[in-house]
């Protein structure tokens, strides 16, 4: 082992010793290797790990059901009727919004559809949706099908901005310039907070403002942003946002998703919201009249008007646990650790692996979250071989076609030394091949 690499391990251990959040590692179940040691888990961007408190929180609700039956809606420690109220406060803090602008419901792609039903209203030549070229497939399918629902053709009405040349990064200026020139054709701009493949964190305020300046509406997909980077949706002025809670929010596979509707769209039954197209269910009605069981839909205030069904409590209990942990740790402390840990990994990749690996994620910490996307210079085959070796030996990054290995050191449970071990292992493997 080189002297530098040895020194870097000492540095990692020192950073872990000084880390005020280090204790959170013990609060998670870390999957094990066959020999019983912990995996090196770098996949919190895809499925966050399970907090140790989650199982008890789910069992609590099962017990409440066992003991209270239907009365669990009103009685017990956390009456199910008000469950959304427990979550929307801490969730809104995490995204920089007001509680009444946030609901937890459905899943991400479903929420994206519900939002587009309200906020994609093609009229005349203003009929197009602008997305990024590398858009997540589910988002693209949703957009295409919404365009078809209006009797329009995605070939014509779906427009994309691609990174230029070999880069995977899209400069916000390019989006602004596009909207300044072609904005009159755009009905909706749909943009990711953090791009899932490159790890680029966009300047969301600039994107929402340039969309609005062009007369378009704007929505964000925050799947890779919530719990990863600081967000301030209120300041961006964005019209809506959707996100899932099983990635950085550690709430379990297929967990219930989040949805933000700017308060100007959700003000009241008699405001702008009254004219919005929206799919309705009984849980979107004003709580005062919900159980009168009368015809006549009176929308609830704010984002709640978009809720259709009564909340899936067993699936929401893990989100409550996760939000408590985020509140306790604090997004500022998490972000500070995240910036330091990702920079540590980046520097080590540069110093030890630069012959064989390039980083496609932006180098500026303001333009990324914790994830680094790596490309093995030997081509797709070499990248795949390395990825499979890592996976087989209990180091878990993930693979995104065509040639990207994503590594996400998550500040809530990863350690600086995990990053060191990752680089050490990649280096040893590449030296043999
Ligand atoms: C993870 C992810 C999804 C997943 O959608 P589901 O409806 O939760 O299955 C969609 N879009 C993006 C950008 C994602 O990162």
Short mmCIF file of C-alpha atoms and ligand atoms in Angstrom, two decimals:
data_model
loop_
_atom_site.label_atom_id
_atom_site.label_comp_id
_atom_site.label_asym_id
_atom_site.label_seq_id
_atom_site.Cartn_x
_atom_site.Cartn_y
_atom_site.Cartn_z
CA UNK A 1 0.00 0.00 0.00
CA UNK A 2 1.33 3.43 -0.90
CA UNK A 3 2.25 5.86 1.85
CA UNK A 4 -0.43 8.26 0.67
CA UNK A 5 -3.11 5.63 0.81
CA UNK A 6 -2.07 4.71 4.35
CA UNK A 7 -2.19 8.34 5.36
CA UNK A 8 -5.62 8.72 3.82
CA UNK A 9 -6.94 5.90 6.00
CA UNK A 10 -5.68 7.64 9.13
CA UNK A 11 -7.37 10.78 7.93
CA UNK A 12 -10.67 8.92 7.40
CA UNK A 13 -10.53 7.43 10.88
CA UNK A 14 -9.84 10.83 12.38
CA UNK A 15 -12.79 12.34 10.48
CA UNK A 16 -15.03 9.51 11.73
CA UNK A 17 -13.87 10.08 15.32
CA UNK A 18 -14.72 13.76 15.07
CA UNK A 19 -18.07 13.16 13.33
CA UNK A 20 -20.96 14.29 15.54
CA UNK A 21 -23.34 12.15 13.43
CA UNK A 22 -21.27 8.96 13.70
CA UNK A 23 -23.71 7.45 16.20
CA UNK A 24 -26.43 7.17 13.52
CA UNK A 25 -24.59 4.28 11.88
CA UNK A 26 -25.64 2.09 14.82
CA UNK A 27 -29.26 3.12 14.38
CA UNK A 28 -29.52 1.32 11.03
CA UNK A 29 -29.53 -2.30 9.94
CA UNK A 30 -26.49 -2.65 7.71
CA UNK A 31 -26.79 -5.76 5.47
CA UNK A 32 -24.12 -8.37 6.12
CA UNK A 33 -21.66 -10.23 3.92
CA UNK A 34 -21.60 -14.07 4.07
CA UNK A 35 -18.74 -13.87 6.61
CA UNK A 36 -20.93 -11.83 8.97
CA UNK A 37 -19.16 -8.50 8.50
CA UNK A 38 -21.06 -5.43 7.34
CA UNK A 39 -21.44 -4.68 3.67
CA UNK A 40 -20.07 -1.42 2.37
CA UNK A 41 -23.41 0.03 1.37
CA UNK A 42 -23.35 2.92 -1.11
CA UNK A 43 -26.82 2.48 -2.50
CA UNK A 44 -28.85 4.80 -0.28
CA UNK A 45 -29.67 6.73 -3.47
CA UNK A 46 -31.64 3.72 -4.67
CA UNK A 47 -32.96 2.09 -1.50
CA UNK A 48 -32.06 3.66 1.83
CA UNK A 49 -31.30 1.31 4.72
CA UNK A 50 -33.76 0.36 7.42
CA UNK A 51 -33.61 2.32 10.69
CA UNK A 52 -33.66 -0.04 13.66
CA UNK A 53 -36.68 1.83 15.05
CA UNK A 54 -38.83 1.14 11.98
CA UNK A 55 -40.01 -2.36 12.81
CA UNK A 56 -41.37 -1.31 16.21
CA UNK A 57 -43.17 1.66 14.66
CA UNK A 58 -44.96 -0.61 12.16
CA UNK A 59 -45.75 -3.15 14.89
CA UNK A 60 -47.19 -0.34 17.05
CA UNK A 61 -49.79 0.35 14.38
CA UNK A 62 -50.58 -3.34 14.00
CA UNK A 63 -51.06 -3.48 17.76
CA UNK A 64 -53.29 -0.41 17.71
CA UNK A 65 -55.44 -2.10 15.07
CA UNK A 66 -55.47 -5.33 17.11
CA UNK A 67 -56.56 -3.51 20.26
CA UNK A 68 -58.70 -0.69 18.94
CA UNK A 69 -60.19 -1.86 15.66
CA UNK A 70 -61.97 0.95 13.89
CA UNK A 71 -61.52 3.24 16.89
CA UNK A 72 -57.82 3.44 16.06
CA UNK A 73 -58.86 6.21 13.67
CA UNK A 74 -59.64 8.44 16.63
CA UNK A 75 -57.93 6.87 19.65
CA UNK A 76 -54.53 5.61 20.68
CA UNK A 77 -51.21 7.37 20.63
CA UNK A 78 -51.41 8.43 17.00
CA UNK A 79 -54.96 8.43 15.68
CA UNK A 80 -54.87 7.32 12.03
CA UNK A 81 -57.22 10.05 10.92
CA UNK A 82 -54.56 12.68 11.54
CA UNK A 83 -51.58 10.71 10.36
CA UNK A 84 -50.80 13.06 7.49
CA UNK A 85 -50.62 15.88 10.03
CA UNK A 86 -47.78 14.08 11.82
CA UNK A 87 -45.73 13.85 8.66
CA UNK A 88 -46.37 17.00 6.69
CA UNK A 89 -44.80 19.33 9.27
CA UNK A 90 -41.34 17.72 9.37
CA UNK A 91 -41.52 16.86 5.66
CA UNK A 92 -42.28 20.46 4.73
CA UNK A 93 -39.30 21.64 6.79
CA UNK A 94 -37.06 19.32 4.84
CA UNK A 95 -38.09 20.82 1.50
CA UNK A 96 -38.50 24.42 2.61
CA UNK A 97 -42.26 24.61 2.22
CA UNK A 98 -45.33 25.24 4.38
CA UNK A 99 -47.08 22.25 5.95
CA UNK A 100 -50.29 22.89 4.02
CA UNK A 101 -48.33 22.71 0.76
CA UNK A 102 -47.27 19.11 1.43
CA UNK A 103 -49.01 15.75 1.47
CA UNK A 104 -47.76 12.18 1.70
CA UNK A 105 -49.73 9.94 -0.67
CA UNK A 106 -49.53 7.31 -3.42
CA UNK A 107 -46.19 6.75 -5.11
CA UNK A 108 -43.96 9.04 -7.12
CA UNK A 109 -45.09 8.30 -10.66
CA UNK A 110 -48.74 8.33 -9.60
CA UNK A 111 -48.26 11.74 -8.00
CA UNK A 112 -46.50 12.98 -11.12
CA UNK A 113 -49.58 12.01 -13.14
CA UNK A 114 -51.94 13.69 -10.68
CA UNK A 115 -49.88 16.86 -10.80
CA UNK A 116 -49.78 16.88 -14.60
CA UNK A 117 -53.55 16.46 -14.73
CA UNK A 118 -53.73 19.76 -12.89
CA UNK A 119 -50.69 21.58 -14.21
CA UNK A 120 -50.28 20.45 -17.80
CA UNK A 121 -52.99 22.26 -19.69
CA UNK A 122 -51.94 22.63 -23.33
CA UNK A 123 -53.58 25.57 -25.08
CA UNK A 124 -53.00 26.46 -28.73
CA UNK A 125 -49.30 26.68 -29.49
CA UNK A 126 -48.40 26.55 -25.79
CA UNK A 127 -48.66 22.77 -25.70
CA UNK A 128 -45.20 21.34 -25.03
CA UNK A 129 -43.50 19.80 -22.04
CA UNK A 130 -39.78 20.48 -21.59
CA UNK A 131 -37.71 17.76 -19.89
CA UNK A 132 -34.06 16.77 -19.81
CA UNK A 133 -32.76 14.34 -22.40
CA UNK A 134 -31.53 11.82 -19.80
CA UNK A 135 -34.83 11.87 -17.99
CA UNK A 136 -35.69 8.89 -15.74
CA UNK A 137 -37.76 6.45 -17.85
CA UNK A 138 -40.81 6.51 -15.58
CA UNK A 139 -41.00 10.30 -15.81
CA UNK A 140 -40.67 10.16 -19.58
CA UNK A 141 -43.41 7.52 -19.92
CA UNK A 142 -45.67 9.59 -17.67
CA UNK A 143 -45.08 12.73 -19.72
CA UNK A 144 -45.64 10.96 -23.05
CA UNK A 145 -48.87 9.41 -21.89
CA UNK A 146 -50.15 12.73 -20.52
CA UNK A 147 -49.46 14.35 -23.89
CA UNK A 148 -51.43 11.57 -25.61
CA UNK A 149 -54.30 12.01 -23.12
CA UNK A 150 -54.76 15.47 -24.61
CA UNK A 151 -54.88 14.02 -28.12
CA UNK A 152 -51.42 15.37 -28.88
CA UNK A 153 -48.29 13.73 -30.26
CA UNK A 154 -45.21 13.27 -28.02
CA UNK A 155 -43.01 13.50 -31.15
CA UNK A 156 -44.07 17.10 -31.37
CA UNK A 157 -44.96 18.06 -27.81
CA UNK A 158 -42.14 16.49 -25.83
CA UNK A 159 -39.01 18.61 -26.05
CA UNK A 160 -35.68 17.85 -24.43
CA UNK A 161 -32.49 19.58 -23.47
CA UNK A 162 -29.38 17.41 -23.71
CA UNK A 163 -25.91 18.00 -22.30
CA UNK A 164 -23.50 19.19 -24.97
CA UNK A 165 -20.67 17.05 -26.33
CA UNK A 166 -19.39 14.31 -24.06
CA UNK A 167 -20.46 16.07 -20.90
CA UNK A 168 -23.29 14.71 -18.74
CA UNK A 169 -23.89 18.12 -17.18
CA UNK A 170 -26.50 20.65 -18.28
CA UNK A 171 -25.73 24.24 -17.50
CA UNK A 172 -28.71 26.21 -16.19
CA UNK A 173 -27.85 28.95 -18.66
CA UNK A 174 -28.76 26.58 -21.50
CA UNK A 175 -32.22 26.04 -19.99
CA UNK A 176 -32.70 29.77 -19.54
CA UNK A 177 -31.66 30.49 -23.11
CA UNK A 178 -33.94 27.78 -24.48
CA UNK A 179 -36.91 29.15 -22.57
CA UNK A 180 -36.14 32.71 -23.58
CA UNK A 181 -36.21 31.66 -27.23
CA UNK A 182 -38.92 28.97 -27.41
CA UNK A 183 -40.79 29.55 -24.14
CA UNK A 184 -44.06 30.55 -25.80
CA UNK A 185 -44.51 26.91 -26.89
CA UNK A 186 -43.89 25.45 -23.44
CA UNK A 187 -46.81 24.63 -21.15
CA UNK A 188 -44.78 22.82 -18.50
CA UNK A 189 -41.12 22.46 -17.53
CA UNK A 190 -40.49 19.23 -15.63
CA UNK A 191 -37.02 19.04 -14.14
CA UNK A 192 -35.13 16.85 -11.64
CA UNK A 193 -33.70 18.32 -8.44
CA UNK A 194 -30.70 16.00 -8.57
CA UNK A 195 -30.16 14.14 -11.85
CA UNK A 196 -30.23 10.41 -11.07
CA UNK A 197 -27.39 9.33 -13.38
CA UNK A 198 -24.94 12.24 -13.24
CA UNK A 199 -25.68 13.38 -9.69
CA UNK A 200 -25.97 17.00 -10.83
CA UNK A 201 -27.91 19.22 -8.39
CA UNK A 202 -29.66 21.93 -10.38
CA UNK A 203 -30.22 25.53 -9.39
CA UNK A 204 -33.95 25.07 -8.94
CA UNK A 205 -34.70 28.71 -8.36
CA UNK A 206 -33.21 29.66 -11.73
CA UNK A 207 -35.14 26.92 -13.52
CA UNK A 208 -38.52 27.76 -11.96
CA UNK A 209 -38.02 31.48 -12.53
CA UNK A 210 -37.06 31.08 -16.17
CA UNK A 211 -40.07 28.79 -16.73
CA UNK A 212 -42.40 31.35 -15.19
CA UNK A 213 -40.80 34.20 -17.09
CA UNK A 214 -41.61 32.31 -20.28
CA UNK A 215 -45.22 31.92 -19.17
CA UNK A 216 -44.91 28.18 -18.47
CA UNK A 217 -45.62 26.25 -15.29
CA UNK A 218 -42.87 24.29 -13.58
CA UNK A 219 -42.66 21.03 -11.63
CA UNK A 220 -39.75 19.23 -10.00
CA UNK A 221 -39.02 15.55 -9.54
CA UNK A 222 -37.10 15.49 -6.26
CA UNK A 223 -36.58 11.72 -6.00
CA UNK A 224 -32.81 12.11 -5.65
CA UNK A 225 -32.91 15.45 -3.86
CA UNK A 226 -35.10 15.10 -0.76
CA UNK A 227 -33.00 14.08 2.24
CA UNK A 228 -29.87 14.56 0.15
CA UNK A 229 -29.54 18.29 -0.50
CA UNK A 230 -30.97 21.41 1.15
CA UNK A 231 -34.16 22.52 -0.58
CA UNK A 232 -36.18 25.68 -0.42
CA UNK A 233 -39.20 25.15 -2.64
CA UNK A 234 -40.95 28.22 -1.26
CA UNK A 235 -38.19 30.45 -2.59
CA UNK A 236 -38.09 28.75 -5.98
CA UNK A 237 -41.79 29.50 -6.50
CA UNK A 238 -42.20 26.16 -8.31
CA UNK A 239 -45.79 25.08 -8.97
CA UNK A 240 -45.51 21.47 -7.83
CA UNK A 241 -42.98 18.84 -6.82
CA UNK A 242 -43.04 15.07 -6.31
CA UNK A 243 -40.59 12.69 -4.65
CA UNK A 244 -40.31 9.18 -3.27
CA UNK A 245 -39.31 8.31 0.29
CA UNK A 246 -37.45 5.02 -0.18
CA UNK A 247 -34.19 6.57 -1.43
CA UNK A 248 -32.51 9.06 0.93
CA UNK A 249 -35.59 9.07 3.17
CA UNK A 250 -35.03 5.46 4.30
CA UNK A 251 -38.72 4.58 4.43
CA UNK A 252 -38.67 1.21 2.69
CA UNK A 253 -39.32 -0.30 -0.70
CA UNK A 254 -42.26 1.25 -2.54
CA UNK A 255 -42.90 3.59 0.40
CA UNK A 256 -45.57 6.27 0.18
CA UNK A 257 -44.43 9.34 -1.72
CA UNK A 258 -44.43 13.09 -1.18
CA UNK A 259 -46.18 15.80 -3.12
CA UNK A 260 -45.89 19.61 -2.95
CA UNK A 261 -48.44 22.02 -4.38
CA UNK A 262 -47.56 25.69 -4.18
CA UNK A 263 -50.00 27.50 -1.92
CA UNK A 264 -51.10 29.83 -4.70
CA UNK A 265 -52.73 26.79 -6.38
CA UNK A 266 -54.21 25.32 -3.27
CA UNK A 267 -55.51 28.35 -1.45
CA UNK A 268 -59.14 27.50 -1.02
CA UNK A 269 -62.21 26.21 -2.73
CA UNK A 270 -63.00 29.71 -3.94
CA UNK A 271 -59.54 30.76 -5.05
CA UNK A 272 -57.60 29.82 -8.13
CA UNK A 273 -57.88 26.21 -7.02
CA UNK A 274 -61.58 26.12 -7.79
CA UNK A 275 -60.81 26.32 -11.53
CA UNK A 276 -58.09 23.69 -11.53
CA UNK A 277 -58.59 20.33 -13.13
CA UNK A 278 -58.05 17.76 -10.43
CA UNK A 279 -59.05 14.15 -9.76
CA UNK A 280 -61.07 13.90 -6.58
CA UNK A 281 -61.64 11.43 -3.78
CA UNK A 282 -63.23 11.75 -0.36
CA UNK A 283 -59.93 12.36 1.45
CA UNK A 284 -59.43 15.55 -0.57
CA UNK A 285 -62.50 17.17 0.90
CA UNK A 286 -62.58 19.67 3.70
CA UNK A 287 -62.07 17.66 6.94
CA UNK A 288 -65.03 19.49 8.53
CA UNK A 289 -67.48 18.04 6.04
CA UNK A 290 -65.67 14.81 5.05
CA UNK A 291 -67.82 12.52 7.13
CA UNK A 292 -71.15 14.14 6.44
CA UNK A 293 -71.29 11.79 3.47
CA UNK A 294 -73.03 14.35 1.32
CA UNK A 295 -72.63 15.00 -2.40
CA UNK A 296 -70.79 18.15 -3.41
CA UNK A 297 -67.00 18.20 -3.27
CA UNK A 298 -65.66 20.90 -0.97
CA UNK A 299 -61.87 20.84 -1.38
CA UNK A 300 -59.60 20.81 1.64
CA UNK A 301 -57.14 23.68 1.99
CA UNK A 302 -53.86 23.38 0.19
CA UNK A 303 -52.24 20.22 -1.14
CA UNK A 304 -54.65 18.05 0.82
CA UNK A 305 -57.28 18.64 -1.88
CA UNK A 306 -55.28 16.26 -4.12
CA UNK A 307 -55.46 13.35 -1.65
CA UNK A 308 -57.93 10.69 -2.70
CA UNK A 309 -57.92 7.86 -0.22
CA UNK A 310 -57.50 7.32 3.48
CA UNK A 311 -53.83 6.97 4.40
CA UNK A 312 -52.00 3.60 4.32
CA UNK A 313 -50.88 3.73 7.96
CA UNK A 314 -48.61 0.65 7.92
CA UNK A 315 -46.71 2.15 5.01
CA UNK A 316 -46.55 5.59 6.60
CA UNK A 317 -45.15 4.56 9.99
CA UNK A 318 -41.60 4.16 8.55
CA UNK A 319 -41.77 7.70 7.18
CA UNK A 320 -42.59 9.01 10.64
CA UNK A 321 -39.48 7.28 12.03
CA UNK A 322 -37.31 8.59 9.23
CA UNK A 323 -38.54 12.17 9.61
CA UNK A 324 -37.83 12.07 13.33
CA UNK A 325 -34.26 11.04 12.56
CA UNK A 326 -33.85 13.83 10.03
CA UNK A 327 -35.23 16.35 12.50
CA UNK A 328 -32.93 15.11 15.21
CA UNK A 329 -29.79 15.02 13.07
CA UNK A 330 -30.63 18.28 11.27
CA UNK A 331 -30.33 18.80 7.54
CA UNK A 332 -27.56 21.39 8.02
CA UNK A 333 -25.34 18.96 9.91
CA UNK A 334 -26.14 16.19 7.42
CA UNK A 335 -25.31 18.42 4.49
CA UNK A 336 -22.03 19.56 6.05
CA UNK A 337 -20.97 15.97 6.61
CA UNK A 338 -22.16 15.03 3.13
CA UNK A 339 -20.05 17.75 1.50
CA UNK A 340 -16.98 16.70 3.49
CA UNK A 341 -17.43 12.96 2.88
CA UNK A 342 -18.09 13.27 -0.85
CA UNK A 343 -15.08 15.59 -1.19
CA UNK A 344 -12.97 13.02 0.68
CA UNK A 345 -14.08 10.27 -1.71
CA UNK A 346 -13.57 12.50 -4.73
CA UNK A 347 -10.07 13.44 -3.73
CA UNK A 348 -9.13 9.82 -3.15
CA UNK A 349 -10.54 8.77 -6.53
CA UNK A 350 -8.49 11.52 -8.16
CA UNK A 351 -5.27 10.65 -6.34
CA UNK A 352 -5.51 6.85 -6.52
CA UNK A 353 -7.68 5.98 -9.52
CA UNK A 354 -7.38 8.80 -12.03
CA UNK A 355 -5.66 6.50 -14.57
CA UNK A 356 -8.74 4.33 -14.83
CA UNK A 357 -11.77 6.23 -13.54
CA UNK A 358 -13.34 9.58 -14.28
CA UNK A 359 -15.99 11.36 -12.24
CA UNK A 360 -18.89 12.74 -14.25
CA UNK A 361 -20.63 14.47 -11.31
CA UNK A 362 -19.92 18.21 -11.02
CA UNK A 363 -16.88 19.06 -8.89
CA UNK A 364 -18.59 22.06 -7.29
CA UNK A 365 -20.23 20.90 -4.03
CA UNK A 366 -23.10 23.33 -4.64
CA UNK A 367 -23.94 21.44 -7.84
CA UNK A 368 -24.13 17.95 -6.38
CA UNK A 369 -25.46 15.94 -3.44
CA UNK A 370 -23.61 13.02 -1.89
CA UNK A 371 -23.54 10.81 -5.00
CA UNK A 372 -20.53 10.53 -7.28
CA UNK A 373 -21.07 8.92 -10.68
CA UNK A 374 -17.98 7.14 -11.93
CA UNK A 375 -17.08 6.06 -15.42
CA UNK A 376 -14.43 3.41 -15.94
CA UNK A 377 -12.19 4.55 -18.76
CA UNK A 378 -11.77 1.06 -20.24
CA UNK A 379 -15.35 1.22 -21.59
CA UNK A 380 -18.61 -0.44 -20.67
CA UNK A 381 -17.11 -3.95 -20.35
CA UNK A 382 -14.45 -2.81 -17.89
CA UNK A 383 -17.04 -0.86 -15.90
CA UNK A 384 -19.38 -3.83 -15.71
CA UNK A 385 -16.55 -6.17 -14.64
CA UNK A 386 -15.54 -3.84 -11.84
CA UNK A 387 -19.14 -3.37 -10.72
CA UNK A 388 -19.78 -7.11 -10.61
CA UNK A 389 -16.59 -7.69 -8.63
CA UNK A 390 -17.64 -5.08 -6.07
CA UNK A 391 -21.13 -6.49 -5.75
CA UNK A 392 -19.84 -10.05 -5.34
CA UNK A 393 -17.57 -8.98 -2.53
CA UNK A 394 -20.17 -7.07 -0.52
CA UNK A 395 -19.45 -3.54 -1.70
CA UNK A 396 -22.73 -2.17 -2.97
CA UNK A 397 -22.72 0.76 -5.38
CA UNK A 398 -25.12 0.56 -8.32
CA UNK A 399 -24.93 0.40 -12.05
CA UNK A 400 -26.72 2.62 -14.52
CA UNK A 401 -26.60 1.85 -18.20
CA UNK A 402 -24.71 2.49 -20.32
CA UNK A 403 -21.53 2.86 -18.29
CA UNK A 404 -22.00 4.52 -14.91
CA UNK A 405 -21.20 3.24 -11.42
CA UNK A 406 -23.01 5.36 -8.85
CA UNK A 407 -21.54 5.62 -5.36
CA UNK A 408 -23.53 7.42 -2.70
CA UNK A 409 -21.86 7.90 0.69
CA UNK A 410 -24.94 8.79 2.73
CA UNK A 411 -24.17 11.09 5.66
CA UNK A 412 -26.77 9.46 7.92
CA UNK A 413 -25.06 6.05 8.03
CA UNK A 414 -21.90 5.92 5.92
CA UNK A 415 -18.45 6.51 7.32
CA UNK A 416 -15.41 8.21 5.88
CA UNK A 417 -13.57 4.94 6.24
CA UNK A 418 -16.21 3.25 4.02
CA UNK A 419 -15.05 5.59 1.24
CA UNK A 420 -11.45 4.68 1.87
CA UNK A 421 -12.25 0.94 1.78
CA UNK A 422 -14.13 1.44 -1.49
CA UNK A 423 -11.18 3.14 -3.20
CA UNK A 424 -8.73 0.60 -1.78
CA UNK A 425 -10.82 -2.26 -3.14
CA UNK A 426 -11.27 -0.71 -6.58
CA UNK A 427 -7.56 0.00 -6.78
CA UNK A 428 -6.56 -3.56 -5.86
CA UNK A 429 -8.99 -5.02 -8.36
CA UNK A 430 -7.90 -2.76 -11.21
CA UNK A 431 -4.26 -3.56 -10.48
CA UNK A 432 -5.00 -7.27 -11.03
CA UNK A 433 -6.94 -6.92 -14.26
C1 LIG B 1 -36.65 6.61 -8.24
C2 LIG B 1 -37.28 7.44 -9.29
C3 LIG B 1 -38.58 7.15 -9.76
C4 LIG B 1 -39.32 5.94 -9.29
O1 LIG B 1 -40.69 6.08 -9.46
P1 LIG B 1 -41.72 5.21 -8.58
O2 LIG B 1 -43.02 5.71 -9.01
O3 LIG B 1 -41.39 5.48 -7.13
O4 LIG B 1 -41.49 3.77 -8.90
C5 LIG B 1 -39.11 7.99 -10.72
N1 LIG B 1 -38.44 9.07 -11.18
C6 LIG B 1 -37.18 9.37 -10.74
C7 LIG B 1 -36.46 10.57 -11.26
C8 LIG B 1 -36.57 8.56 -9.79
O5 LIG B 1 -35.34 8.84 -9.38
#
